[in-house]
Coordinates of C-alpha atoms and ligand atoms in Angstrom, one line a residue:
X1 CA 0.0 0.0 0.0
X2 CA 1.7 3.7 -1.2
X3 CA 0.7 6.5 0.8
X4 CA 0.9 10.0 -0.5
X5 CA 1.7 12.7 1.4
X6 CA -1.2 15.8 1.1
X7 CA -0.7 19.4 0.8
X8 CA -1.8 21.3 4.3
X9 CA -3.8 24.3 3.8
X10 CA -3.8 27.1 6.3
X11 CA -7.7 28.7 6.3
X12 CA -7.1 31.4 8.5
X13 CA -7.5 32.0 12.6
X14 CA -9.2 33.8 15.0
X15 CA -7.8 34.9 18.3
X16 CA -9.1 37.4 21.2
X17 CA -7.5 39.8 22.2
X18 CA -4.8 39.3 25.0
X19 CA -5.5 41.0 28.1
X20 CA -2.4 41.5 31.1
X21 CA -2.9 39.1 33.5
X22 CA -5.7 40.0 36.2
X23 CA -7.3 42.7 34.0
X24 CA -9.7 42.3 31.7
X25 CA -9.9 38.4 31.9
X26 CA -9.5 37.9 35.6
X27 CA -12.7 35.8 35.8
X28 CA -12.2 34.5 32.7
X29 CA -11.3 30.3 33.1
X30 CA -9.0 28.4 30.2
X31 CA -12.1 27.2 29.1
X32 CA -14.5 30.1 28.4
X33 CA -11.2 31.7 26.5
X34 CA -11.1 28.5 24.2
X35 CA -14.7 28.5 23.5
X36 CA -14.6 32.2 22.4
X37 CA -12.1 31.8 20.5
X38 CA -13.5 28.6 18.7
X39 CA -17.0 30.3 18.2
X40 CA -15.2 33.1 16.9
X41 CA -13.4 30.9 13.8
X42 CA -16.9 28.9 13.5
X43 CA -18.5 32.2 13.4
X44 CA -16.6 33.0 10.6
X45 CA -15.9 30.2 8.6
X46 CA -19.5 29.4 8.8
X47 CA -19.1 26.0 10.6
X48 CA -21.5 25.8 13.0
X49 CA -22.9 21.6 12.7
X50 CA -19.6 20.7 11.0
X51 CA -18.2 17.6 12.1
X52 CA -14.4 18.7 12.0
X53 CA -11.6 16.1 11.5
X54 CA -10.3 17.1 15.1
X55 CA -9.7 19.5 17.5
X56 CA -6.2 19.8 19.3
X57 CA -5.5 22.2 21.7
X58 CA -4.3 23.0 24.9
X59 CA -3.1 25.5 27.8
X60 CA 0.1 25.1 30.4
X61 CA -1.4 26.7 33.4
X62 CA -4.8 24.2 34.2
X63 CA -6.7 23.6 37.0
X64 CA -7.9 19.8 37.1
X65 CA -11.4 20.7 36.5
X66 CA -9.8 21.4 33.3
X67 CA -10.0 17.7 32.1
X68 CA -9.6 17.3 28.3
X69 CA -9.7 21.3 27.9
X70 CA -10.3 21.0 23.8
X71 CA -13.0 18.5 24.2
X72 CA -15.0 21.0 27.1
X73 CA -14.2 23.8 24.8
X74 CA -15.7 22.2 22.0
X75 CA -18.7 20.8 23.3
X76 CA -19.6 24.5 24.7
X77 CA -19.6 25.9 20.8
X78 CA -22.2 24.9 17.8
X79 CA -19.8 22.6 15.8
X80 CA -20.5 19.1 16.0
X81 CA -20.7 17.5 19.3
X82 CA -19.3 14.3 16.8
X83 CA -16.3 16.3 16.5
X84 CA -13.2 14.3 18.5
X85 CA -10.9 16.6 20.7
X86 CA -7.5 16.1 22.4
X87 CA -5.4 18.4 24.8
X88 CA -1.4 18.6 24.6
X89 CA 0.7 20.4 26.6
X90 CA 4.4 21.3 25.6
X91 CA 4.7 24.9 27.0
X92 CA 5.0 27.7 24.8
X93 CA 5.1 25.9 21.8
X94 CA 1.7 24.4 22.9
X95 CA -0.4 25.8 20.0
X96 CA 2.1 25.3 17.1
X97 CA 2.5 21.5 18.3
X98 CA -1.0 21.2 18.3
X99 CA -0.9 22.6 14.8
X100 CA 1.9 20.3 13.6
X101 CA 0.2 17.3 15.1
X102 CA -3.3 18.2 13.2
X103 CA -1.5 19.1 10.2
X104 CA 0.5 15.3 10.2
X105 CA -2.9 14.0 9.9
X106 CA -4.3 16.0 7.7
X107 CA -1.2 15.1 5.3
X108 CA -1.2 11.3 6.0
X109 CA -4.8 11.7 4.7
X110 CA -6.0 10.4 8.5
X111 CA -8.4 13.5 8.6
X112 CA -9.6 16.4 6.4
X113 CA -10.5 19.3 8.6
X114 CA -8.6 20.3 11.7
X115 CA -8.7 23.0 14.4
X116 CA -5.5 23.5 16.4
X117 CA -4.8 26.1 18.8
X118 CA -4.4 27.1 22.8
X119 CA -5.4 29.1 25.7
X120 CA -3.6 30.4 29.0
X121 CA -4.1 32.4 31.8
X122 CA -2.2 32.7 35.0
X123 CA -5.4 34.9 36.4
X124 CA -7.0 31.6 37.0
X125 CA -3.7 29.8 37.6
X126 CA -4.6 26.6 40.1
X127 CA -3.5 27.5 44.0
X128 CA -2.8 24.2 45.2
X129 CA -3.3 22.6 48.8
X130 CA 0.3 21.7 50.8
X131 CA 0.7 17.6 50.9
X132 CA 0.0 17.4 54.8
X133 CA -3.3 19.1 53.6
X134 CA -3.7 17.3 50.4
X135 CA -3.0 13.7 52.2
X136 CA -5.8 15.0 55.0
X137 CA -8.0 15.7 52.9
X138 CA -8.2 12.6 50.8
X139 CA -8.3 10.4 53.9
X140 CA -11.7 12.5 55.2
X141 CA -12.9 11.9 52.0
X142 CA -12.9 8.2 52.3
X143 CA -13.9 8.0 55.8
X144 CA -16.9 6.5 56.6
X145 CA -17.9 8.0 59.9
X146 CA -18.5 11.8 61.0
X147 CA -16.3 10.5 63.7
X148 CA -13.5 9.8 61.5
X149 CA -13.7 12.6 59.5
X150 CA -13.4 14.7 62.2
X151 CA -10.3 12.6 63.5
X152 CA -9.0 13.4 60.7
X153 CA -9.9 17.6 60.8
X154 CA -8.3 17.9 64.1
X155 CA -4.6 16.8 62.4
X156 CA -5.0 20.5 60.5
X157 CA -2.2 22.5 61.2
X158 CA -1.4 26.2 60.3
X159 CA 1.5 25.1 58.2
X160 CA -0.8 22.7 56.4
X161 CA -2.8 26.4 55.3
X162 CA 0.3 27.7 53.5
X163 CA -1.2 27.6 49.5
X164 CA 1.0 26.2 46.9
X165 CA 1.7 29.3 43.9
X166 CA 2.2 28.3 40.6
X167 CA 6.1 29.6 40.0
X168 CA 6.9 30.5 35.9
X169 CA 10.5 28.5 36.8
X170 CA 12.1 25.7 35.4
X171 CA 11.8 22.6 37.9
X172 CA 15.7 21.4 37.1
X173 CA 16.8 24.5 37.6
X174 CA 14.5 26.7 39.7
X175 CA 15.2 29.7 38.1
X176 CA 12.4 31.5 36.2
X177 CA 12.3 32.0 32.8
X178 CA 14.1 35.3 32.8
X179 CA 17.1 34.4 34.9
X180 CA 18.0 32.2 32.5
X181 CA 17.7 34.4 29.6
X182 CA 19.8 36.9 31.7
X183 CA 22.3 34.6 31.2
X184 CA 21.7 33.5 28.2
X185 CA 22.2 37.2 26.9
X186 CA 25.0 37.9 29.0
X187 CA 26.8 35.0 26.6
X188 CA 26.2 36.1 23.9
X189 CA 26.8 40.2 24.9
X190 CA 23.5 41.5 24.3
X191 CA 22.8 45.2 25.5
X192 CA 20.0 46.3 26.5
X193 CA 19.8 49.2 24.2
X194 CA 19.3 46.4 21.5
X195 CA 16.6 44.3 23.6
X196 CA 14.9 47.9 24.0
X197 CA 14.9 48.6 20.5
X198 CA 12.7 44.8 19.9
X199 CA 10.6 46.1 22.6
X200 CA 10.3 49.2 20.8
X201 CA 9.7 47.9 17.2
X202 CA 7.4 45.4 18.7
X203 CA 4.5 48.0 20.3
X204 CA 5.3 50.2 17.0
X205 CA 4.6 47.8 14.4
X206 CA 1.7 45.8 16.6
X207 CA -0.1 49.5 16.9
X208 CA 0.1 50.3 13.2
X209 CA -1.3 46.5 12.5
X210 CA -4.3 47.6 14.5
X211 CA -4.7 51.0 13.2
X212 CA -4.4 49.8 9.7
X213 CA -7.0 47.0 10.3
X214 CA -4.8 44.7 9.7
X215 CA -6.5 42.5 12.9
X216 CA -10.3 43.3 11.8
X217 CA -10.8 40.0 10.9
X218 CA -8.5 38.0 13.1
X219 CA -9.3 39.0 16.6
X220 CA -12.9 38.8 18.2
X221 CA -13.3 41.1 20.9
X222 CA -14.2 39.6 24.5
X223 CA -15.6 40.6 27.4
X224 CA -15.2 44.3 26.1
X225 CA -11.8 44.3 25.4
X226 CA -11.4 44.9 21.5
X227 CA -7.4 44.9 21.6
X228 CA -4.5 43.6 23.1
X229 CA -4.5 45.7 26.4
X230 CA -0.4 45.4 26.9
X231 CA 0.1 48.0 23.3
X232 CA 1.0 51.1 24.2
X233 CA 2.4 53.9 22.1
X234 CA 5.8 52.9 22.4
X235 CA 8.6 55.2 24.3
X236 CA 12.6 54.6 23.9
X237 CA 13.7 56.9 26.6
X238 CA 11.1 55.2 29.6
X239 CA 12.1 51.9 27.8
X240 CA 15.7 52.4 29.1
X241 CA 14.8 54.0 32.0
X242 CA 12.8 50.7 33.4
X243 CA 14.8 49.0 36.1
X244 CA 16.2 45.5 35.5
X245 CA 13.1 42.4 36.2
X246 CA 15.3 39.7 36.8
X247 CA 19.3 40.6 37.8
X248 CA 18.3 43.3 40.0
X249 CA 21.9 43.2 42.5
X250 CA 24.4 42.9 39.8
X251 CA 24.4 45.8 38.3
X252 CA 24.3 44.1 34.9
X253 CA 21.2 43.2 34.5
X254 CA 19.0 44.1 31.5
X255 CA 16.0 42.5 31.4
X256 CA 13.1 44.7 32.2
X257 CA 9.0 44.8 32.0
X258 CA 9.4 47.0 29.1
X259 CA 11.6 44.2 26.9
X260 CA 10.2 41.4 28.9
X261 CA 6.6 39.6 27.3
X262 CA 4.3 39.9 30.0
X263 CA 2.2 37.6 31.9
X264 CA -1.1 37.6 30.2
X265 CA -4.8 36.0 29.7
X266 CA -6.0 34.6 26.4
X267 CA -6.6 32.2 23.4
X268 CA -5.7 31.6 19.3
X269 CA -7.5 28.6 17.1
X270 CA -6.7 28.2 13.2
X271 CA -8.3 26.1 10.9
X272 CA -6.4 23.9 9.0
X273 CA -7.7 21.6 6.1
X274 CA -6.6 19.0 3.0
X275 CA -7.2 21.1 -0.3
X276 CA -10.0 18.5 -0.9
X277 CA -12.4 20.4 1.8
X278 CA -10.7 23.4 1.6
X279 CA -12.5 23.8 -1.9
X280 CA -15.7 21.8 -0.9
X281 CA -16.5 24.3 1.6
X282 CA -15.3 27.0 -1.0
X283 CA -12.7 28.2 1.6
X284 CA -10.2 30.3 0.2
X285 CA -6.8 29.2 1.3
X286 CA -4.1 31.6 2.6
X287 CA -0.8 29.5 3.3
X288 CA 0.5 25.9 3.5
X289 CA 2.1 24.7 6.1
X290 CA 5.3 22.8 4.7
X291 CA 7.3 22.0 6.6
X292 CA 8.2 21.9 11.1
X293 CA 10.4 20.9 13.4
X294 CA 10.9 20.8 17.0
X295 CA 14.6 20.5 19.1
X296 CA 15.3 20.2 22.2
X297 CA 18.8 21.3 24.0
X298 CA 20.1 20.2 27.5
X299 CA 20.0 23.4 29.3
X300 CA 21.2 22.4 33.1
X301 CA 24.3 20.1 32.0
X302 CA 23.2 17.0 32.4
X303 CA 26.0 14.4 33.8
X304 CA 28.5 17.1 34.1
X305 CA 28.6 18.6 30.5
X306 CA 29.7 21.4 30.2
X307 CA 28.3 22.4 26.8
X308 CA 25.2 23.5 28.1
X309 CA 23.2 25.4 26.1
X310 CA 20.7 28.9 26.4
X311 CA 17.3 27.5 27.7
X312 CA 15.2 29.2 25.5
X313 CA 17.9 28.8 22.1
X314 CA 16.1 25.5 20.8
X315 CA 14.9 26.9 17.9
X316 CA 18.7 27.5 16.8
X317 CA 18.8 24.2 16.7
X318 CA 15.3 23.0 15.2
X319 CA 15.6 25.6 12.6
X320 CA 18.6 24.8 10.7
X321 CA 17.5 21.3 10.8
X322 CA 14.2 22.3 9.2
X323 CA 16.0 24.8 6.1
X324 CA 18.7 21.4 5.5
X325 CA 15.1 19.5 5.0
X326 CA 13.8 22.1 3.1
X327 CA 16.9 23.1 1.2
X328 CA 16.2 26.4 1.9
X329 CA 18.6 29.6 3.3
X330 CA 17.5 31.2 6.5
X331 CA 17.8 34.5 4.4
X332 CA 15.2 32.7 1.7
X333 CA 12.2 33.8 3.4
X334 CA 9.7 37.5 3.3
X335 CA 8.5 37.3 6.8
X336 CA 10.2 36.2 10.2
X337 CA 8.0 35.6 12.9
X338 CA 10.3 35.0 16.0
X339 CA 8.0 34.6 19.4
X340 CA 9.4 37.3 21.9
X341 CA 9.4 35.6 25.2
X342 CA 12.1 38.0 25.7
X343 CA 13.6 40.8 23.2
X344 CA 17.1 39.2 24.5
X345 CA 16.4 35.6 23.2
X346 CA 15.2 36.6 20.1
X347 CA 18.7 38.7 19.6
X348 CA 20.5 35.4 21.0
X349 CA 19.1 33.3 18.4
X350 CA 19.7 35.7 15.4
X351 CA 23.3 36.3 17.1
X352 CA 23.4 32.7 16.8
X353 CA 23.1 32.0 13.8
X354 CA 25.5 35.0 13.0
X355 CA 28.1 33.1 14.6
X356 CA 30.7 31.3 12.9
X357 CA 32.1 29.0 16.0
X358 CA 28.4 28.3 16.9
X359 CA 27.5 27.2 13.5
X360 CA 29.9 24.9 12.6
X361 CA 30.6 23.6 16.2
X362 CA 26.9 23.3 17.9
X363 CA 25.1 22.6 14.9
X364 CA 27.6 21.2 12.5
X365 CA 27.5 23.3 9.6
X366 CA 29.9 24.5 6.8
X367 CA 29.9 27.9 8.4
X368 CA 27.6 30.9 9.8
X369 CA 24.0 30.7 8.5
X370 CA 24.2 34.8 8.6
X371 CA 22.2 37.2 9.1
X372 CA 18.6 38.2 8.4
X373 CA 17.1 41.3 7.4
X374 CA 15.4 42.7 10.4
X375 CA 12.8 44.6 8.8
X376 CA 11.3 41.7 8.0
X377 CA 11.1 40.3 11.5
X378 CA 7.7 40.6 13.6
X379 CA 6.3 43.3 10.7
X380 CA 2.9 43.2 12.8
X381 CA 3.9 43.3 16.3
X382 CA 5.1 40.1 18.2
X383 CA 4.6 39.0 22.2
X384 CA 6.1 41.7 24.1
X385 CA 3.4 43.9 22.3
X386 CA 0.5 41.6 21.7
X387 CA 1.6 39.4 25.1
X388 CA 2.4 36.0 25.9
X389 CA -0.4 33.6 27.1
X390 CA 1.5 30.6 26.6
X391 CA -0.3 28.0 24.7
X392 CA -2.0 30.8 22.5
X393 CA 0.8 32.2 20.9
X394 CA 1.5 29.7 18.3
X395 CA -1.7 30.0 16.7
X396 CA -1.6 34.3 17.0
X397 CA 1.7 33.8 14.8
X398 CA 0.5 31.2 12.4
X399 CA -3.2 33.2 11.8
X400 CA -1.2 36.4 11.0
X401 CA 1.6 35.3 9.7
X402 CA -0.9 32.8 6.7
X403 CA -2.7 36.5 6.6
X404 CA 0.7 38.4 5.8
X405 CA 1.2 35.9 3.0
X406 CA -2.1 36.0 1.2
X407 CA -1.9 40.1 1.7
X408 CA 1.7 39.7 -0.5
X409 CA 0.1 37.5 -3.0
X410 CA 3.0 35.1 -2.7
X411 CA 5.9 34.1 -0.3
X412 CA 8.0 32.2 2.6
X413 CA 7.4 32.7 6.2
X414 CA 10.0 31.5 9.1
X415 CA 8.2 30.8 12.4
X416 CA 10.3 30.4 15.8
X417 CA 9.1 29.7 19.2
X418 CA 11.5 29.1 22.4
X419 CA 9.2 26.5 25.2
X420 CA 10.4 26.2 28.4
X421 CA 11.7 22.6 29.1
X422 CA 14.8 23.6 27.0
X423 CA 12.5 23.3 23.7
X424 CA 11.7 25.1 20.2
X425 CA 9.0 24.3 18.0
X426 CA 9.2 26.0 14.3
X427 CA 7.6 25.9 10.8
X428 CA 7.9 27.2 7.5
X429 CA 4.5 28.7 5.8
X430 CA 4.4 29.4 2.2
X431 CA 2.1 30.6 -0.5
X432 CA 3.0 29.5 -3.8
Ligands
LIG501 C1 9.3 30.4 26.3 C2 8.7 31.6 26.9 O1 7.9 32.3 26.3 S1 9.4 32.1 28.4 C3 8.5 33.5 28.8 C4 7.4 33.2 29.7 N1 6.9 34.4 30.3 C5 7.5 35.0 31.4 O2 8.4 34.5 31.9 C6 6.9 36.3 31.9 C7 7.9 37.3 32.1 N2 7.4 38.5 32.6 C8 7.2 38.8 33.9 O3 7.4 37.9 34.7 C9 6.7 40.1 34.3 O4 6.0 40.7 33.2 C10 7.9 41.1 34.7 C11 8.5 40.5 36.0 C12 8.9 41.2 33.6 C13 7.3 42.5 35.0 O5 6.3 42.4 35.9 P1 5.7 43.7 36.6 O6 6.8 44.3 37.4 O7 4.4 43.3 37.3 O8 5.4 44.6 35.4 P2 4.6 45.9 35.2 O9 3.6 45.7 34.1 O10 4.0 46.3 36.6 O11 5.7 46.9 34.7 C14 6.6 47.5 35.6 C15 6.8 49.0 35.2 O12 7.3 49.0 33.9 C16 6.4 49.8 33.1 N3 6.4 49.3 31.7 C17 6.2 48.1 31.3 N4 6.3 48.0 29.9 C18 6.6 49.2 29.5 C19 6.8 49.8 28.2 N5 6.7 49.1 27.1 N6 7.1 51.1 28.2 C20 7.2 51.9 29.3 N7 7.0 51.4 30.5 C21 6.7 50.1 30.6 C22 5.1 49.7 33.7 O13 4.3 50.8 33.4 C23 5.4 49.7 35.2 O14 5.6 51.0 35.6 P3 5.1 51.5 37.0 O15 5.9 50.7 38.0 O16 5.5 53.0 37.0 O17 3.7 51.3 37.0

């Protein structure tokens, strides 16, 4: 039996708009985020009764109630209740996995239609219970007596109360996402007038996006909130005035809220399809999807090696990989759409691939991969603008980015996310 491989059409996305965490969406749960953004792309694709191939999604902060979070999210809108669901998790790069994983199906011919996408919110982030308390609990629950139950209740003790926050650290390390990109750009001698710049460029170009309308048809507004609520007009002098987030004792430290993505509330879904159904349901389509990758770097040297890399510099890695498969350059491409967990890891990555020693020694090339032309890189505003709810951003990048190509008529996008876990997920989308 031959299998052929299908083409994987990108229809378009819908997102809402992100809100700063514990502002507009501080009631908001993982859930009700999903479904709005799910009835928003049903809304406008027209699918309400469709049985769609499958729904992947997911979202790193969940409570438990949260259960298969796609599957809830999808029973809550008017598509199909015949329509399968499954939730992933692989931090940031949550969406775009979920996208790569419907879009394998969709080429191995498994499944037609496909939604893939993500929600986050650390407003709602789960507070959990200490073990003492946990262990208590569980017991009372089983007992069978009032007696025993309250037994049980009388072994409470004050430093059972203390509540378990969620920390944004990496459990090998325990240090948060931006100490380690502190270091990572202290390596690689990135200033902060550079990091401010990103930062700068990002609120700029996200701002004119909106003005120009570039976003009318790619964010639905929710619960009164018609734009991303972390754009502001953008400001170099109180950019470099901000004091440093993460490094705050050294003296050296430049990572600040200004060039820092923010902690933030929200949700992205795109709809993905074969050709075949693209053109049954007379849905235009606006990109492929042709090619992804994901790598994954050992960031705390393990057993004592000492070539440890940059936490969030995966996609260094994943993307060469991915342009040796494609046979592509990494200056073949119009648009470059590298996730700004932090202005300073997107300048580590670029200043990666810059470098000679890296190139040819980490990644065993013939030499440098270069440079890019920058004013191709996040045209429409990227995460420190738009913000960062984690498992939402891949599908924000891959909705605007597929839009950015059918506006040019034709072209070659470069996507790029960094994930926490030491990982990178990345994809090429093209428009012949
Ligand atoms: C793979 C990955 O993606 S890893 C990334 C995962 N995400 C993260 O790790 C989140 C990282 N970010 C954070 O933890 C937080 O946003 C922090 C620590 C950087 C900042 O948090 P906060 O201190 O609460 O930020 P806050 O929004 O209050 O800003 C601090 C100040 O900077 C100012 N500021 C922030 N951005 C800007 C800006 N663009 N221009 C001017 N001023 C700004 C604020 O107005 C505020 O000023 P004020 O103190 O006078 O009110």
């Amino acid at each position: 039996m031959t299998q052929t491989v299908r083409r994987v059409a990108i229809i378009g996305g819908n997102r809402i708009p992100f809100a700063r965490s514990n502002t507009a969406y501080s009631y908001a749960s993982n859930q009700d985020m999903l479904t709005a953004a799910l009835n928003g792309l049903v809304n406008r694709y027209q699918l309400q009764g469709e049985r769609i191939g499958e729904v992947i999604a997911g979202a790193v902060i969940k409570h438990s109630r949260d259960f298969n979070l796609a599957r809830e999210s999808v029973l809550s809108t008017s598509l199909d209740p015949q329509t399968p669901a499954t939730d992933i998790q692989q931090a940031c790069g949550t969406g775009l996995q979920a996208l790569m994983m419907a879009a394998n199906k969709i080429a191995l011919g498994q499944i037609d239609s496909a939604i893939a996408g993500g929600s986050d919110t650390t407003s709602d982030a789960p507070i959990g219970v200490s073990e003492g308390l946990r262990k208590i609990l569980l017991d009372m629950n089983r007992a069978k007596t009032a007696g025993d139950r309250l037994k049980l209740a009388l072994k409470i003790r004050p430093k059972h109360l203390l509540p378990l926050i969620p920390r944004n650290g990496e459990p090998r390390t325990g240090l948060s996402m931006g100490e380690h990109t502190e270091i990572t750009v202290k390596e690689w001698g990135i200033g902060r007038e550079e990091q401010d710049q990103i930062a700068f460029n990002s609120h700029e170009n996200l701002l004119a996006a909106y003005e120009r309308g570039f976003f009318d048809d790619l964010v639905t507004p929710f619960m009164g909130l018609e734009r991303d609520n972390l754009a502001r007009k953008p400001d170099l002098e109180k950019l470099a005035s901000l004091k440093p987030a993460f490094d705050k004792k050294s003296g050296q430290g430049t990572l600040t809220a200004g060039n820092s993505s923010a902690l933030t509330d929200g949700a992205s879904v795109v709809l993905l399809a074969s050709e075949e159904w693209a053109k049954a349901h007379n849905l235009p389509i606006k990109a492929y999807l042709s090619f992804h990758e994901t790598a994954a770097v050992d960031f705390f040297g393990k057993d004592g090696n000492k070539q440890k890399e940059g936490l969030l510099l995966a996609p260094a890695y994943a993307v060469p990989r991915m342009l040796q498969r494609a046979g592509l350059t990494l200056q073949d491409f119009d648009f470059y759409e590298i996730h700004e967990a932090f202005a300073g890891v997107v300048a580590s990555t670029l200043k990666c691939w810059e470098d000679d020693d890296f190139c040819r020694q980490r990644l065993g090339l013939d030499g440098a991969l270069g440079s890019i032309d920058r004013s191709k890189l996040n045209i429409n505003g990227s995460s420190i603008a738009t913000g960062h709810p984690f498992a939402a951003t891949g599908g924000r990048i891959v909705a605007s980015l597929a839009k950015m190509l059918e506006e040019k008529g034709s072209g070659r996008g470069l996507i790029s996310i960094c994930a926490a876990g030491g990982q990178g997920a990345v994809a090429i989308l093209e428009r012949p």
